[in-house]
Amino acid sequence: MNLAIIASVSVGQHLYWRFGSFEVHGEVLLTSWFVLTTLALVSLIGNSNLKAIPEGLQNVTEFGLEFIRDIAKTQIGEEEHKEWVPFI
């Protein structure tokens, strides 16, 4: 069975937008902006009133940051991970 044929199957109609010579998949763009906006709002609201002992939404955002730092530390290395974490 050829998997390339299955990968090219398209179900339903898709939303495409044209910006000059660029064609953008509308659903992907809208979903990306929704996720980015949600993450930004959660970060801003959760970290607007920082406390030494986190509680509520600040606790969730710190957990997420520590999770990303730990993944970077194990994948990039103990020494180099700190300079790359802001880009992740």
Short mmCIF file of N, CA, C and O in Angstrom, two decimals:
data_model
loop_
_atom_site.label_atom_id
_atom_site.label_comp_id
_atom_site.label_asym_id
_atom_site.label_seq_id
_atom_site.Cartn_x
_atom_site.Cartn_y
_atom_site.Cartn_z
N MET A 1 0.84 -1.17 0.00
CA MET A 1 0.00 0.00 0.00
C MET A 1 0.89 1.24 0.00
O MET A 1 1.79 1.37 0.81
N ASN A 2 0.61 2.18 -0.87
CA ASN A 2 1.41 3.38 -1.00
C ASN A 2 0.88 4.46 -0.05
O ASN A 2 -0.22 4.97 -0.22
N LEU A 3 1.68 4.82 0.96
CA LEU A 3 1.25 5.79 1.96
C LEU A 3 1.20 7.21 1.40
O LEU A 3 0.49 8.06 1.93
N ALA A 4 1.92 7.48 0.34
CA ALA A 4 1.90 8.82 -0.26
C ALA A 4 0.52 9.14 -0.82
O ALA A 4 0.07 10.29 -0.77
N ILE A 5 -0.18 8.13 -1.32
CA ILE A 5 -1.53 8.34 -1.84
C ILE A 5 -2.48 8.69 -0.70
O ILE A 5 -3.30 9.61 -0.82
N ILE A 6 -2.35 8.02 0.43
CA ILE A 6 -3.21 8.30 1.58
C ILE A 6 -2.92 9.69 2.13
O ILE A 6 -3.83 10.42 2.52
N ALA A 7 -1.66 10.09 2.14
CA ALA A 7 -1.28 11.40 2.69
C ALA A 7 -1.82 12.54 1.85
O ALA A 7 -2.01 13.65 2.34
N SER A 8 -2.09 12.31 0.59
CA SER A 8 -2.56 13.39 -0.28
C SER A 8 -4.08 13.50 -0.31
O SER A 8 -4.62 14.37 -0.98
N VAL A 9 -4.78 12.64 0.43
CA VAL A 9 -6.23 12.68 0.45
C VAL A 9 -6.69 13.91 1.21
O VAL A 9 -6.21 14.20 2.30
N SER A 10 -7.61 14.64 0.65
CA SER A 10 -8.14 15.84 1.28
C SER A 10 -9.64 15.66 1.46
O SER A 10 -10.36 15.39 0.51
N VAL A 11 -10.11 15.84 2.68
CA VAL A 11 -11.52 15.65 2.98
C VAL A 11 -12.16 17.02 3.19
O VAL A 11 -11.70 17.82 3.98
N GLY A 12 -13.23 17.27 2.48
CA GLY A 12 -13.98 18.51 2.67
C GLY A 12 -13.33 19.71 2.02
O GLY A 12 -12.31 19.62 1.36
N GLN A 13 -13.95 20.85 2.22
CA GLN A 13 -13.45 22.11 1.67
C GLN A 13 -12.50 22.75 2.64
O GLN A 13 -12.67 22.66 3.85
N HIS A 14 -11.51 23.44 2.12
CA HIS A 14 -10.54 24.15 2.95
C HIS A 14 -10.60 25.63 2.64
O HIS A 14 -10.95 26.04 1.54
N LEU A 15 -10.25 26.41 3.61
CA LEU A 15 -10.25 27.85 3.49
C LEU A 15 -8.84 28.33 3.19
O LEU A 15 -7.92 28.10 3.99
N TYR A 16 -8.65 28.95 2.05
CA TYR A 16 -7.34 29.49 1.67
C TYR A 16 -7.46 30.98 1.45
O TYR A 16 -8.43 31.47 0.89
N TRP A 17 -6.45 31.72 1.92
CA TRP A 17 -6.40 33.16 1.69
C TRP A 17 -5.15 33.48 0.89
O TRP A 17 -4.12 32.84 1.05
N ARG A 18 -5.26 34.49 0.06
CA ARG A 18 -4.11 34.91 -0.73
C ARG A 18 -3.66 36.29 -0.25
O ARG A 18 -4.46 37.21 -0.13
N PHE A 19 -2.37 36.39 0.04
CA PHE A 19 -1.73 37.65 0.40
C PHE A 19 -0.63 37.89 -0.61
O PHE A 19 0.48 37.37 -0.47
N GLY A 20 -0.96 38.64 -1.65
CA GLY A 20 0.01 38.84 -2.73
C GLY A 20 0.27 37.53 -3.43
O GLY A 20 -0.65 36.89 -3.96
N SER A 21 1.52 37.08 -3.41
CA SER A 21 1.86 35.82 -4.06
C SER A 21 1.83 34.64 -3.08
O SER A 21 2.11 33.52 -3.47
N PHE A 22 1.48 34.89 -1.81
CA PHE A 22 1.43 33.83 -0.82
C PHE A 22 0.00 33.31 -0.67
O PHE A 22 -0.95 34.07 -0.64
N GLU A 23 -0.10 31.99 -0.55
CA GLU A 23 -1.38 31.36 -0.27
C GLU A 23 -1.30 30.74 1.12
O GLU A 23 -0.39 29.98 1.41
N VAL A 24 -2.24 31.09 1.98
CA VAL A 24 -2.21 30.67 3.37
C VAL A 24 -3.43 29.81 3.66
O VAL A 24 -4.55 30.13 3.24
N HIS A 25 -3.21 28.71 4.39
CA HIS A 25 -4.30 27.83 4.81
C HIS A 25 -5.00 28.52 5.98
O HIS A 25 -4.44 28.68 7.06
N GLY A 26 -6.24 28.95 5.78
CA GLY A 26 -6.96 29.77 6.74
C GLY A 26 -7.18 29.11 8.08
O GLY A 26 -7.03 29.76 9.12
N GLU A 27 -7.56 27.82 8.11
CA GLU A 27 -7.83 27.16 9.38
C GLU A 27 -6.58 27.08 10.24
O GLU A 27 -6.62 27.27 11.45
N VAL A 28 -5.45 26.80 9.60
CA VAL A 28 -4.19 26.72 10.34
C VAL A 28 -3.83 28.08 10.91
O VAL A 28 -3.42 28.20 12.07
N LEU A 29 -3.98 29.13 10.12
CA LEU A 29 -3.67 30.48 10.58
C LEU A 29 -4.57 30.89 11.74
O LEU A 29 -4.10 31.40 12.75
N LEU A 30 -5.86 30.65 11.62
CA LEU A 30 -6.80 31.01 12.68
C LEU A 30 -6.54 30.22 13.96
O LEU A 30 -6.56 30.78 15.06
N THR A 31 -6.27 28.93 13.84
CA THR A 31 -5.99 28.10 15.01
C THR A 31 -4.69 28.54 15.68
O THR A 31 -4.62 28.63 16.91
N SER A 32 -3.68 28.85 14.90
CA SER A 32 -2.41 29.31 15.47
C SER A 32 -2.59 30.60 16.24
O SER A 32 -2.07 30.76 17.35
N TRP A 33 -3.34 31.55 15.67
CA TRP A 33 -3.57 32.83 16.34
C TRP A 33 -4.42 32.65 17.59
O TRP A 33 -4.21 33.33 18.59
N PHE A 34 -5.38 31.73 17.57
CA PHE A 34 -6.20 31.46 18.75
C PHE A 34 -5.34 30.90 19.88
O PHE A 34 -5.44 31.36 21.03
N VAL A 35 -4.48 29.94 19.58
CA VAL A 35 -3.62 29.34 20.60
C VAL A 35 -2.63 30.37 21.13
O VAL A 35 -2.41 30.48 22.34
N LEU A 36 -2.04 31.16 20.24
CA LEU A 36 -1.09 32.20 20.66
C LEU A 36 -1.76 33.23 21.57
O LEU A 36 -1.21 33.62 22.61
N THR A 37 -2.96 33.66 21.21
CA THR A 37 -3.70 34.63 22.02
C THR A 37 -4.07 34.04 23.38
O THR A 37 -3.94 34.72 24.41
N THR A 38 -4.51 32.80 23.41
CA THR A 38 -4.86 32.14 24.66
C THR A 38 -3.65 32.03 25.59
O THR A 38 -3.74 32.34 26.78
N LEU A 39 -2.50 31.61 25.04
CA LEU A 39 -1.30 31.51 25.86
C LEU A 39 -0.86 32.87 26.38
O LEU A 39 -0.44 32.99 27.54
N ALA A 40 -0.94 33.90 25.55
CA ALA A 40 -0.55 35.24 25.98
C ALA A 40 -1.47 35.75 27.09
O ALA A 40 -0.99 36.31 28.08
N LEU A 41 -2.77 35.53 26.95
CA LEU A 41 -3.72 35.98 27.98
C LEU A 41 -3.51 35.24 29.30
O LEU A 41 -3.52 35.86 30.37
N VAL A 42 -3.32 33.94 29.24
CA VAL A 42 -3.09 33.16 30.45
C VAL A 42 -1.80 33.62 31.13
O VAL A 42 -1.75 33.78 32.36
N SER A 43 -0.77 33.89 30.34
CA SER A 43 0.50 34.37 30.91
C SER A 43 0.34 35.74 31.55
O SER A 43 0.84 35.97 32.65
N LEU A 44 -0.32 36.65 30.86
CA LEU A 44 -0.49 37.99 31.40
C LEU A 44 -1.36 38.01 32.65
O LEU A 44 -1.03 38.66 33.65
N ILE A 45 -2.47 37.28 32.63
CA ILE A 45 -3.36 37.26 33.78
C ILE A 45 -2.72 36.51 34.95
O ILE A 45 -2.78 36.96 36.10
N GLY A 46 -2.07 35.39 34.66
CA GLY A 46 -1.47 34.58 35.73
C GLY A 46 -0.28 35.23 36.38
O GLY A 46 0.02 34.95 37.55
N ASN A 47 0.42 36.08 35.66
CA ASN A 47 1.64 36.69 36.21
C ASN A 47 1.50 38.18 36.46
O ASN A 47 2.50 38.88 36.62
N SER A 48 0.30 38.69 36.51
CA SER A 48 0.11 40.13 36.72
C SER A 48 0.36 40.53 38.18
O SER A 48 0.78 41.65 38.44
N ASN A 49 0.12 39.65 39.11
CA ASN A 49 0.32 39.94 40.53
C ASN A 49 1.17 38.82 41.13
O ASN A 49 0.65 37.91 41.77
N LEU A 50 2.49 38.91 40.93
CA LEU A 50 3.38 37.83 41.36
C LEU A 50 3.50 37.78 42.89
O LEU A 50 3.56 38.81 43.55
N LYS A 51 3.54 36.55 43.40
CA LYS A 51 3.70 36.32 44.83
C LYS A 51 4.87 35.37 45.04
O LYS A 51 5.21 34.58 44.16
N ALA A 52 5.49 35.45 46.20
CA ALA A 52 6.63 34.58 46.51
C ALA A 52 6.20 33.11 46.55
O ALA A 52 6.94 32.23 46.11
N ILE A 53 5.03 32.85 47.08
CA ILE A 53 4.46 31.50 47.08
C ILE A 53 3.31 31.52 46.08
O ILE A 53 2.25 32.09 46.34
N PRO A 54 3.52 30.91 44.90
CA PRO A 54 2.51 31.01 43.85
C PRO A 54 1.22 30.28 44.22
O PRO A 54 1.23 29.27 44.91
N GLU A 55 0.13 30.82 43.73
CA GLU A 55 -1.17 30.18 43.91
C GLU A 55 -2.02 30.45 42.69
O GLU A 55 -1.81 31.44 41.97
N GLY A 56 -2.97 29.59 42.44
CA GLY A 56 -3.89 29.77 41.33
C GLY A 56 -3.21 29.69 39.96
O GLY A 56 -2.42 28.79 39.69
N LEU A 57 -3.53 30.66 39.12
CA LEU A 57 -3.04 30.67 37.74
C LEU A 57 -1.52 30.89 37.68
O LEU A 57 -0.86 30.39 36.77
N GLN A 58 -0.96 31.61 38.63
CA GLN A 58 0.49 31.78 38.67
C GLN A 58 1.17 30.43 38.86
O GLN A 58 2.21 30.17 38.27
N ASN A 59 0.58 29.57 39.64
CA ASN A 59 1.11 28.23 39.87
C ASN A 59 1.14 27.43 38.56
O ASN A 59 2.11 26.73 38.27
N VAL A 60 0.08 27.56 37.78
CA VAL A 60 -0.01 26.84 36.50
C VAL A 60 1.05 27.35 35.53
O VAL A 60 1.74 26.56 34.86
N THR A 61 1.21 28.68 35.44
CA THR A 61 2.19 29.23 34.50
C THR A 61 3.62 28.88 34.92
O THR A 61 4.46 28.59 34.07
N GLU A 62 3.90 28.88 36.21
CA GLU A 62 5.24 28.49 36.67
C GLU A 62 5.50 27.02 36.41
O GLU A 62 6.61 26.63 36.07
N PHE A 63 4.48 26.18 36.58
CA PHE A 63 4.64 24.76 36.26
C PHE A 63 4.98 24.59 34.78
O PHE A 63 5.88 23.81 34.44
N GLY A 64 4.28 25.31 33.90
CA GLY A 64 4.57 25.22 32.47
C GLY A 64 5.98 25.66 32.13
O GLY A 64 6.68 25.02 31.34
N LEU A 65 6.43 26.76 32.74
CA LEU A 65 7.78 27.25 32.51
C LEU A 65 8.83 26.26 33.00
O LEU A 65 9.82 25.98 32.30
N GLU A 66 8.64 25.71 34.18
CA GLU A 66 9.58 24.72 34.71
C GLU A 66 9.60 23.46 33.85
O GLU A 66 10.66 22.85 33.66
N PHE A 67 8.45 23.06 33.33
CA PHE A 67 8.38 21.90 32.44
C PHE A 67 9.22 22.14 31.19
O PHE A 67 10.01 21.28 30.78
N ILE A 68 9.08 23.32 30.58
CA ILE A 68 9.85 23.64 29.37
C ILE A 68 11.34 23.73 29.69
O ILE A 68 12.18 23.23 28.93
N ARG A 69 11.69 24.33 30.83
CA ARG A 69 13.10 24.41 31.23
C ARG A 69 13.70 23.02 31.42
O ARG A 69 14.83 22.76 31.03
N ASP A 70 12.96 22.12 32.06
CA ASP A 70 13.47 20.77 32.29
C ASP A 70 13.67 20.01 30.98
O ASP A 70 14.66 19.30 30.82
N ILE A 71 12.74 20.16 30.05
CA ILE A 71 12.91 19.51 28.75
C ILE A 71 14.13 20.07 28.04
O ILE A 71 14.94 19.33 27.48
N ALA A 72 14.29 21.40 28.06
CA ALA A 72 15.46 22.01 27.42
C ALA A 72 16.75 21.56 28.08
O ALA A 72 17.75 21.30 27.40
N LYS A 73 16.74 21.45 29.40
CA LYS A 73 17.94 21.03 30.12
C LYS A 73 18.36 19.62 29.74
O LYS A 73 19.54 19.34 29.54
N THR A 74 17.38 18.71 29.62
CA THR A 74 17.72 17.33 29.29
C THR A 74 18.08 17.16 27.81
O THR A 74 18.90 16.32 27.48
N GLN A 75 17.50 17.96 26.94
CA GLN A 75 17.75 17.81 25.51
C GLN A 75 18.96 18.61 25.01
O GLN A 75 19.71 18.14 24.19
N ILE A 76 19.13 19.83 25.52
CA ILE A 76 20.20 20.70 25.05
C ILE A 76 21.45 20.53 25.91
O ILE A 76 22.56 20.58 25.41
N GLY A 77 21.26 20.36 27.20
CA GLY A 77 22.40 20.19 28.10
C GLY A 77 22.33 21.17 29.26
O GLY A 77 21.73 22.23 29.18
N GLU A 78 23.01 20.79 30.33
CA GLU A 78 23.00 21.57 31.57
C GLU A 78 23.58 22.97 31.38
O GLU A 78 23.08 23.94 31.94
N GLU A 79 24.60 23.09 30.57
CA GLU A 79 25.30 24.37 30.41
C GLU A 79 24.60 25.30 29.42
O GLU A 79 24.48 26.49 29.66
N GLU A 80 24.17 24.78 28.28
CA GLU A 80 23.69 25.61 27.18
C GLU A 80 22.19 25.91 27.19
O GLU A 80 21.73 26.76 26.44
N HIS A 81 21.42 25.23 28.01
CA HIS A 81 19.96 25.35 27.90
C HIS A 81 19.42 26.73 28.28
O HIS A 81 18.43 27.18 27.73
N LYS A 82 20.07 27.45 29.19
CA LYS A 82 19.54 28.73 29.68
C LYS A 82 19.45 29.79 28.59
O LYS A 82 18.53 30.59 28.58
N GLU A 83 20.39 29.79 27.67
CA GLU A 83 20.35 30.82 26.62
C GLU A 83 19.32 30.50 25.54
O GLU A 83 18.94 31.38 24.78
N TRP A 84 18.83 29.24 25.48
CA TRP A 84 17.85 28.86 24.45
C TRP A 84 16.42 28.86 24.95
O TRP A 84 15.49 28.91 24.15
N VAL A 85 16.18 28.79 26.26
CA VAL A 85 14.82 28.70 26.80
C VAL A 85 13.94 29.87 26.36
O VAL A 85 12.76 29.66 26.02
N PRO A 86 14.41 31.12 26.29
CA PRO A 86 13.50 32.20 25.84
C PRO A 86 12.99 32.02 24.42
O PRO A 86 11.94 32.56 24.07
N PHE A 87 13.68 31.26 23.58
CA PHE A 87 13.26 31.06 22.20
C PHE A 87 12.24 29.94 22.04
O PHE A 87 11.67 29.77 20.99
N ILE A 88 12.07 29.13 23.08
CA ILE A 88 11.19 27.95 22.97
C ILE A 88 9.76 28.33 23.18
O ILE A 88 9.26 29.06 23.82
#
